[in-house]
Amino acid sequence: MNFDAVEREMDAAVGRQVFPGAVLLVREGEHVYQRAFGHRSLEPEVTRMQPDTIFDLSSLTKPFATTIAMMLLVAEGKLRLDDRVSRFFHNFGVHGKTHITFRHLLNHSSGLPAWQPYYQEIINSERKGGRINFAGSPGAKSYVYQAIHRERLEAPPGTRALYSDLGFMLLGEAIEEVSGMALNRFCQQRIYRPLGLRTIGFVDLWHLRARKLEPIPGLIAPSERCPWRKKLLCGEVHDDNAYAMGGVAGHAGLFAGARDLDALLLRLRQCYEGKSDWIARPIVRQFWTRDSTVSDSTWALGWDTPSAYHSSAGSLFNRHAVGHLGFTGTSVWLDLDRDRHIVLLSNRVHPSRNNDAIREFRPLIHDLIVRALP
């Protein structure tokens, strides 16, 4: 693998301020390329990016925590993809939501809104209502779940794809309800620890406040200087709603380094190919197949597939690929026809989110990488 052109473009991206820094990992069979570029932090001091840097994954939480948890529960018969969500949450069926299934949530066709600023109500209740430390508490998380249960739909279920954080927040609640475990505990005990992964997990803000948890800021890439939390975020989830829910949510909150994501992708591919029984092959294949029931959708179950035009995967991945993006500047793409995947983790929201140059950069770098592979 000759990555000279790739490395020049990564260095140029740092110079163009696409992001302060990034870690790139590319696997082709048994061969792994990994390198750090640029800076881990610009504030409060400038530090170099390191290959073992841990990132706030943002929406990569969806495939690497929530979706894998759903795979396990489906494989164990604890729930079925076409079960109605209202079977588990009896007050959820109001406003036309009775027929929403877990499949609808996973392929973003539930019709639920993309996003709602629930955190604002929670923060206001602290500032104006005197509810000290309400944000991040179990009560705040319950408030968010109840608000989602009361939401009105923007489209009938199953009629169109509308990417929804709310759907994955609800999946997080369902995983907790069905398993009887907190989402972070389920993921640690059922996914990460059995695979020997040590630098991946949620940062539970409730435990952080109680000093039951000590983050390692020297390993974590800081994200944004948050205008309403009034501090630079490092080891604290960037996503506003996930923060209000305590740092553990189905849509955001996961932290990890490139090596742990590589290990998860490798194990999932082994399951997909029938070389591992960790999750049954038919389950992984079902989750990684584009769902044809929703017209004009690129979504599989919890994972995206390349769009025909202007895909973040570039122009050289075919339809038999899966991937996902994260708002903080993270992404993965996995080629199902060839034994290869690309993990790109950056801190593009550091120290401000007002930079979307990564949209044009992602397809460019993915094409350069694929051309460099045998």
GROMACS .gro file of C-alpha atoms in nm:
model
  374
    1MET     CA    1   0.000   0.000   0.000
    2ASN     CA    2   0.155   0.328  -0.115
    3PHE     CA    3  -0.018   0.600   0.083
    4ASP     CA    4   0.202   0.895  -0.018
    5ALA     CA    5  -0.085   1.077  -0.192
    6VAL     CA    6  -0.318   1.000   0.099
    7GLU     CA    7  -0.070   1.138   0.352
    8ARG     CA    8  -0.013   1.453   0.147
    9GLU     CA    9  -0.389   1.514   0.136
   10MET     CA   10  -0.430   1.448   0.509
   11ASP     CA   11  -0.152   1.696   0.587
   12ALA     CA   12  -0.307   1.945   0.345
   13ALA     CA   13  -0.645   1.904   0.517
   14VAL     CA   14  -0.485   2.003   0.847
   15GLY     CA   15  -0.334   2.306   0.673
   16ARG     CA   16  -0.672   2.401   0.523
   17GLN     CA   17  -0.829   2.368   0.869
   18VAL     CA   18  -1.066   2.090   0.765
   19PHE     CA   19  -0.986   1.963   1.115
   20PRO     CA   20  -0.708   2.028   1.367
   21GLY     CA   21  -0.607   1.662   1.349
   22ALA     CA   22  -0.717   1.309   1.270
   23VAL     CA   23  -0.634   0.942   1.301
   24LEU     CA   24  -0.668   0.733   0.987
   25LEU     CA   25  -0.684   0.353   0.996
   26VAL     CA   26  -0.716   0.140   0.683
   27ARG     CA   27  -0.741  -0.239   0.686
   28GLU     CA   28  -0.684  -0.450   0.375
   29GLY     CA   29  -0.698  -0.815   0.482
   30GLU     CA   30  -0.421  -0.871   0.736
   31HIS     CA   31  -0.248  -0.543   0.647
   32VAL     CA   32  -0.328  -0.242   0.865
   33TYR     CA   33  -0.220   0.115   0.803
   34GLN     CA   34  -0.261   0.363   1.087
   35ARG     CA   35  -0.126   0.713   1.128
   36ALA     CA   36  -0.204   1.029   1.323
   37PHE     CA   37  -0.205   1.372   1.160
   38GLY     CA   38  -0.209   1.725   1.297
   39HIS     CA   39  -0.306   1.818   1.648
   40ARG     CA   40  -0.512   1.653   1.919
   41SER     CA   41  -0.585   1.992   2.075
   42LEU     CA   42  -0.543   2.361   1.999
   43GLU     CA   43  -0.678   2.471   2.338
   44PRO     CA   44  -0.588   2.512   2.621
   45GLU     CA   45  -0.253   2.407   2.475
   46VAL     CA   46  -0.137   2.273   2.141
   47THR     CA   47  -0.068   1.898   2.151
   48ARG     CA   48   0.013   1.653   1.875
   49MET     CA   49  -0.238   1.394   1.762
   50GLN     CA   50  -0.142   1.040   1.865
   51PRO     CA   51  -0.253   0.710   1.705
   52ASP     CA   52  -0.414   0.596   2.033
   53THR     CA   53  -0.624   0.911   2.077
   54ILE     CA   54  -0.979   0.852   2.198
   55PHE     CA   55  -1.256   1.047   2.022
   56ASP     CA   56  -1.613   1.144   2.097
   57LEU     CA   57  -1.773   0.928   1.826
   58SER     CA   58  -2.102   1.121   1.815
   59SER     CA   59  -2.342   0.931   1.585
   60LEU     CA   60  -2.104   0.637   1.542
   61THR     CA   61  -2.269   0.542   1.871
   62LYS     CA   62  -2.563   0.429   1.658
   63PRO     CA   63  -2.382   0.145   1.475
   64PHE     CA   64  -2.115   0.059   1.734
   65ALA     CA   65  -2.335   0.048   2.043
   66THR     CA   66  -2.709   0.058   1.978
   67THR     CA   67  -2.720  -0.142   1.655
   68ILE     CA   68  -2.485  -0.415   1.777
   69ALA     CA   69  -2.693  -0.440   2.095
   70MET     CA   70  -3.005  -0.480   1.880
   71MET     CA   71  -2.831  -0.751   1.675
   72LEU     CA   72  -2.761  -0.945   1.994
   73LEU     CA   73  -3.116  -0.909   2.128
   74VAL     CA   74  -3.267  -1.015   1.794
   75ALA     CA   75  -3.029  -1.311   1.772
   76GLU     CA   76  -3.133  -1.420   2.123
   77GLY     CA   77  -3.504  -1.389   2.044
   78LYS     CA   78  -3.553  -1.116   2.305
   79LEU     CA   79  -3.728  -0.903   2.042
   80ARG     CA   80  -3.805  -0.914   1.672
   81LEU     CA   81  -3.740  -0.648   1.412
   82ASP     CA   82  -4.109  -0.626   1.324
   83ASP     CA   83  -4.229  -0.604   1.683
   84ARG     CA   84  -4.425  -0.285   1.746
   85VAL     CA   85  -4.249  -0.046   1.981
   86SER     CA   86  -4.582   0.021   2.153
   87ARG     CA   87  -4.576  -0.340   2.274
   88PHE     CA   88  -4.293  -0.239   2.506
   89PHE     CA   89  -4.400   0.121   2.580
   90HIS     CA   90  -4.777   0.135   2.610
   91ASN     CA   91  -4.799   0.516   2.608
   92PHE     CA   92  -4.595   0.539   2.287
   93GLY     CA   93  -4.877   0.463   2.042
   94VAL     CA   94  -5.037   0.810   2.051
   95HIS     CA   95  -5.041   1.045   1.750
   96GLY     CA   96  -5.027   0.769   1.488
   97LYS     CA   97  -4.723   0.586   1.626
   98THR     CA   98  -4.898   0.255   1.701
   99HIS     CA   99  -4.754   0.076   1.398
  100ILE     CA  100  -4.389   0.185   1.436
  101THR     CA  101  -4.160  -0.118   1.459
  102PHE     CA  102  -3.797  -0.162   1.557
  103ARG     CA  103  -3.720  -0.205   1.188
  104HIS     CA  104  -3.862   0.142   1.123
  105LEU     CA  105  -3.639   0.289   1.395
  106LEU     CA  106  -3.327   0.114   1.264
  107ASN     CA  107  -3.377   0.216   0.900
  108HIS     CA  108  -3.488   0.570   0.988
  109SER     CA  109  -3.836   0.531   0.838
  110SER     CA  110  -4.039   0.573   1.159
  111GLY     CA  111  -4.144   0.926   1.067
  112LEU     CA  112  -4.014   1.063   1.397
  113PRO     CA  113  -3.852   1.409   1.376
  114ALA     CA  114  -3.479   1.424   1.314
  115TRP     CA  115  -3.406   1.613   1.634
  116GLN     CA  116  -3.562   1.810   1.915
  117PRO     CA  117  -3.389   2.043   2.165
  118TYR     CA  118  -3.496   1.850   2.474
  119TYR     CA  119  -3.183   1.964   2.654
  120GLN     CA  120  -3.308   2.322   2.656
  121GLU     CA  121  -3.608   2.235   2.872
  122ILE     CA  122  -3.384   2.038   3.106
  123ILE     CA  123  -3.131   2.319   3.139
  124ASN     CA  124  -3.410   2.574   3.188
  125SER     CA  125  -3.554   2.364   3.469
  126GLU     CA  126  -3.214   2.384   3.638
  127ARG     CA  127  -3.165   2.755   3.590
  128LYS     CA  128  -3.518   2.878   3.645
  129GLY     CA  129  -3.679   2.597   3.842
  130GLY     CA  130  -3.401   2.541   4.090
  131ARG     CA  131  -3.357   2.172   4.004
  132ILE     CA  132  -2.987   2.141   4.091
  133ASN     CA  133  -2.794   1.887   3.881
  134PHE     CA  134  -3.112   1.782   3.697
  135ALA     CA  135  -2.920   1.762   3.366
  136GLY     CA  136  -2.754   1.425   3.346
  137SER     CA  137  -2.978   1.271   3.610
  138PRO     CA  138  -3.202   0.963   3.571
  139GLY     CA  139  -3.498   1.199   3.598
  140ALA     CA  140  -3.377   1.401   3.300
  141LYS     CA  141  -3.333   1.086   3.092
  142SER     CA  142  -3.687   0.977   3.184
  143TYR     CA  143  -3.815   1.323   3.083
  144VAL     CA  144  -3.657   1.282   2.736
  145TYR     CA  145  -3.804   0.936   2.686
  146GLN     CA  146  -4.152   1.054   2.783
  147ALA     CA  147  -4.119   1.350   2.545
  148ILE     CA  148  -4.033   1.113   2.259
  149HIS     CA  149  -4.332   0.895   2.347
  150ARG     CA  150  -4.554   1.203   2.302
  151GLU     CA  151  -4.398   1.321   1.973
  152ARG     CA  152  -4.600   1.370   1.656
  153LEU     CA  153  -4.479   1.217   1.331
  154GLU     CA  154  -4.351   1.403   1.027
  155ALA     CA  155  -4.443   1.116   0.793
  156PRO     CA  156  -4.640   0.790   0.821
  157PRO     CA  157  -4.420   0.498   0.932
  158GLY     CA  158  -4.242   0.316   0.650
  159THR     CA  159  -4.313   0.575   0.381
  160ARG     CA  160  -3.983   0.764   0.363
  161ALA     CA  161  -3.639   0.783   0.521
  162LEU     CA  162  -3.586   1.064   0.770
  163TYR     CA  163  -3.264   1.032   0.970
  164SER     CA  164  -3.373   1.056   1.332
  165ASP     CA  165  -3.176   1.087   1.654
  166LEU     CA  166  -3.506   1.037   1.834
  167GLY     CA  167  -3.550   0.690   1.687
  168PHE     CA  168  -3.214   0.581   1.824
  169MET     CA  169  -3.277   0.740   2.163
  170LEU     CA  170  -3.587   0.522   2.173
  171LEU     CA  171  -3.386   0.215   2.071
  172GLY     CA  172  -3.155   0.285   2.364
  173GLU     CA  173  -3.455   0.288   2.595
  174ALA     CA  174  -3.582  -0.039   2.443
  175ILE     CA  175  -3.246  -0.210   2.493
  176GLU     CA  176  -3.254  -0.111   2.860
  177GLU     CA  177  -3.615  -0.227   2.898
  178VAL     CA  178  -3.562  -0.565   2.732
  179SER     CA  179  -3.222  -0.645   2.883
  180GLY     CA  180  -3.287  -0.503   3.230
  181MET     CA  181  -2.948  -0.330   3.211
  182ALA     CA  182  -2.836   0.028   3.151
  183LEU     CA  183  -2.722   0.076   2.791
  184ASN     CA  184  -2.360   0.144   2.886
  185ARG     CA  185  -2.349  -0.162   3.113
  186PHE     CA  186  -2.507  -0.384   2.847
  187CYS     CA  187  -2.252  -0.270   2.588
  188GLN     CA  188  -1.957  -0.322   2.822
  189GLN     CA  189  -2.066  -0.664   2.947
  190ARG     CA  190  -2.209  -0.807   2.624
  191ILE     CA  191  -2.001  -0.641   2.351
  192TYR     CA  192  -1.676  -0.470   2.447
  193ARG     CA  193  -1.534  -0.677   2.734
  194PRO     CA  194  -1.593  -1.016   2.567
  195LEU     CA  195  -1.393  -0.887   2.268
  196GLY     CA  196  -1.113  -0.753   2.490
  197LEU     CA  197  -1.176  -0.388   2.398
  198ARG     CA  198  -1.047  -0.147   2.660
  199THR     CA  199  -1.069   0.208   2.520
  200ILE     CA  200  -1.433   0.213   2.413
  201GLY     CA  201  -1.731   0.310   2.622
  202PHE     CA  202  -1.968   0.578   2.744
  203VAL     CA  203  -1.875   0.843   3.000
  204ASP     CA  204  -2.159   0.835   3.253
  205LEU     CA  205  -2.191   1.193   3.379
  206TRP     CA  206  -2.381   1.082   3.690
  207HIS     CA  207  -2.088   0.861   3.794
  208LEU     CA  208  -1.846   1.135   3.691
  209ARG     CA  209  -2.010   1.379   3.931
  210ALA     CA  210  -2.009   1.119   4.209
  211ARG     CA  211  -1.635   1.060   4.141
  212LYS     CA  212  -1.702   0.695   4.064
  213LEU     CA  213  -1.546   0.745   3.722
  214GLU     CA  214  -1.219   0.910   3.624
  215PRO     CA  215  -1.177   0.999   3.255
  216ILE     CA  216  -0.828   1.016   3.106
  217PRO     CA  217  -0.815   1.364   2.946
  218GLY     CA  218  -0.458   1.309   2.826
  219LEU     CA  219  -0.584   1.045   2.581
  220ILE     CA  220  -0.907   1.214   2.468
  221ALA     CA  221  -0.936   1.464   2.185
  222PRO     CA  222  -1.128   1.770   2.309
  223SER     CA  223  -1.429   1.880   2.108
  224GLU     CA  224  -1.609   2.213   2.120
  225ARG     CA  225  -1.589   2.509   2.352
  226CYS     CA  226  -1.956   2.482   2.445
  227PRO     CA  227  -2.132   2.821   2.464
  228TRP     CA  228  -2.390   2.714   2.723
  229ARG     CA  229  -2.180   2.473   2.931
  230LYS     CA  230  -1.917   2.750   2.923
  231LYS     CA  231  -1.616   2.524   2.895
  232LEU     CA  232  -1.404   2.325   2.653
  233LEU     CA  233  -1.546   1.973   2.636
  234CYS     CA  234  -1.301   1.689   2.688
  235GLY     CA  235  -1.421   1.350   2.806
  236GLU     CA  236  -1.774   1.489   2.826
  237VAL     CA  237  -2.016   1.411   2.546
  238HIS     CA  238  -2.049   1.685   2.284
  239ASP     CA  239  -2.409   1.611   2.183
  240ASP     CA  240  -2.643   1.838   2.380
  241ASN     CA  241  -2.929   1.591   2.426
  242ALA     CA  242  -2.693   1.308   2.517
  243TYR     CA  243  -2.535   1.534   2.779
  244ALA     CA  244  -2.877   1.616   2.925
  245MET     CA  245  -2.950   1.241   2.938
  246GLY     CA  246  -2.635   1.174   3.139
  247GLY     CA  247  -2.388   1.093   2.863
  248VAL     CA  248  -2.542   0.753   2.786
  249ALA     CA  249  -2.791   0.747   2.499
  250GLY     CA  250  -2.873   0.540   2.194
  251HIS     CA  251  -2.784   0.814   1.948
  252ALA     CA  252  -2.459   0.957   2.091
  253GLY     CA  253  -2.220   0.935   2.385
  254LEU     CA  254  -1.972   0.662   2.285
  255PHE     CA  255  -1.596   0.729   2.301
  256ALA     CA  256  -1.332   0.511   2.133
  257GLY     CA  257  -1.004   0.496   1.949
  258ALA     CA  258  -0.945   0.369   1.596
  259ARG     CA  259  -0.809   0.030   1.703
  260ASP     CA  260  -1.122  -0.069   1.892
  261LEU     CA  261  -1.344   0.026   1.597
  262ASP     CA  262  -1.113  -0.178   1.373
  263ALA     CA  263  -1.158  -0.478   1.604
  264LEU     CA  264  -1.537  -0.443   1.605
  265LEU     CA  265  -1.553  -0.414   1.226
  266LEU     CA  266  -1.326  -0.715   1.191
  267ARG     CA  267  -1.543  -0.929   1.421
  268LEU     CA  268  -1.866  -0.819   1.251
  269ARG     CA  269  -1.716  -0.904   0.911
  270GLN     CA  270  -1.621  -1.248   1.042
  271CYS     CA  271  -1.983  -1.298   1.149
  272TYR     CA  272  -2.103  -1.172   0.808
  273GLU     CA  273  -1.880  -1.431   0.638
  274GLY     CA  274  -1.975  -1.711   0.876
  275LYS     CA  275  -1.628  -1.727   1.035
  276SER     CA  276  -1.749  -1.632   1.384
  277ASP     CA  277  -2.061  -1.728   1.576
  278TRP     CA  278  -2.055  -1.421   1.803
  279ILE     CA  279  -2.364  -1.298   1.615
  280ALA     CA  280  -2.537  -1.536   1.374
  281ARG     CA  281  -2.447  -1.480   1.009
  282PRO     CA  282  -2.808  -1.429   0.890
  283ILE     CA  283  -2.860  -1.154   1.150
  284VAL     CA  284  -2.552  -0.955   1.046
  285ARG     CA  285  -2.635  -1.001   0.678
  286GLN     CA  286  -2.988  -0.875   0.737
  287PHE     CA  287  -2.864  -0.567   0.922
  288TRP     CA  288  -2.604  -0.494   0.651
  289THR     CA  289  -2.843  -0.518   0.355
  290ARG     CA  290  -3.002  -0.202   0.219
  291ASP     CA  291  -3.370  -0.206   0.311
  292SER     CA  292  -3.571  -0.207  -0.012
  293THR     CA  293  -3.905  -0.150   0.164
  294VAL     CA  294  -3.846   0.228   0.176
  295SER     CA  295  -3.820   0.395  -0.165
  296ASP     CA  296  -3.518   0.618  -0.235
  297SER     CA  297  -3.352   0.518   0.092
  298THR     CA  298  -2.985   0.424   0.128
  299TRP     CA  299  -3.032   0.284   0.480
  300ALA     CA  300  -2.975  -0.070   0.594
  301LEU     CA  301  -3.053  -0.143   0.962
  302GLY     CA  302  -2.851   0.095   1.176
  303TRP     CA  303  -2.596   0.139   0.897
  304ASP     CA  304  -2.594   0.349   0.581
  305THR     CA  305  -2.491   0.240   0.232
  306PRO     CA  306  -2.333   0.457  -0.040
  307SER     CA  307  -2.569   0.684  -0.228
  308ALA     CA  308  -2.550   0.697  -0.607
  309TYR     CA  309  -2.427   1.056  -0.611
  310HIS     CA  310  -2.210   1.259  -0.374
  311SER     CA  311  -2.166   0.981  -0.120
  312SER     CA  312  -1.932   1.050   0.171
  313ALA     CA  313  -1.777   0.712   0.085
  314GLY     CA  314  -1.657   0.858  -0.245
  315SER     CA  315  -1.719   0.716  -0.591
  316LEU     CA  316  -1.525   0.387  -0.564
  317PHE     CA  317  -1.724   0.198  -0.301
  318ASN     CA  318  -2.008   0.002  -0.460
  319ARG     CA  319  -2.353  -0.058  -0.310
  320HIS     CA  320  -2.223  -0.356  -0.116
  321ALA     CA  321  -2.066  -0.138   0.150
  322VAL     CA  322  -2.187  -0.008   0.483
  323GLY     CA  323  -2.080   0.287   0.690
  324HIS     CA  324  -2.181   0.575   0.911
  325LEU     CA  325  -2.083   0.932   0.994
  326GLY     CA  326  -2.054   1.124   1.320
  327PHE     CA  327  -2.110   1.500   1.365
  328THR     CA  328  -1.781   1.548   1.551
  329GLY     CA  329  -1.585   1.445   1.240
  330THR     CA  330  -1.586   1.067   1.262
  331SER     CA  331  -1.671   0.805   0.999
  332VAL     CA  332  -1.629   0.442   0.897
  333TRP     CA  333  -1.682   0.265   0.564
  334LEU     CA  334  -1.662  -0.110   0.515
  335ASP     CA  335  -1.644  -0.282   0.173
  336LEU     CA  336  -1.841  -0.607   0.190
  337ASP     CA  337  -1.706  -0.740  -0.141
  338ARG     CA  338  -1.342  -0.687  -0.049
  339ASP     CA  339  -1.173  -0.743   0.284
  340ARG     CA  340  -1.118  -0.375   0.362
  341HIS     CA  341  -1.245  -0.091   0.575
  342ILE     CA  342  -1.158   0.270   0.650
  343VAL     CA  343  -1.182   0.440   0.989
  344LEU     CA  344  -1.139   0.820   0.992
  345LEU     CA  345  -1.159   0.989   1.331
  346SER     CA  346  -1.111   1.365   1.350
  347ASN     CA  347  -1.177   1.648   1.594
  348ARG     CA  348  -1.332   1.880   1.336
  349VAL     CA  349  -1.559   2.053   1.595
  350HIS     CA  350  -1.254   2.165   1.799
  351PRO     CA  351  -1.271   2.436   1.916
  352SER     CA  352  -1.587   2.529   1.719
  353ARG     CA  353  -1.849   2.342   1.518
  354ASN     CA  354  -1.865   2.621   1.259
  355ASN     CA  355  -1.669   2.428   0.999
  356ASP     CA  356  -1.821   2.183   0.751
  357ALA     CA  357  -1.525   2.146   0.513
  358ILE     CA  358  -1.514   1.776   0.600
  359ARG     CA  359  -1.819   1.720   0.378
  360GLU     CA  360  -1.613   1.775   0.064
  361PHE     CA  361  -1.303   1.614   0.215
  362ARG     CA  362  -1.452   1.275   0.302
  363PRO     CA  363  -1.528   1.153  -0.054
  364LEU     CA  364  -1.194   1.289  -0.175
  365ILE     CA  365  -0.986   1.104   0.085
  366HIS     CA  366  -1.186   0.783   0.048
  367ASP     CA  367  -1.123   0.780  -0.328
  368LEU     CA  368  -0.750   0.841  -0.274
  369ILE     CA  369  -0.735   0.555  -0.023
  370VAL     CA  370  -0.918   0.307  -0.246
  371ARG     CA  371  -0.690   0.394  -0.540
  372ALA     CA  372  -0.387   0.326  -0.319
  373LEU     CA  373  -0.508  -0.024  -0.228
  374PRO     CA  374  -0.415  -0.332  -0.434
   0.00000   0.00000   0.00000
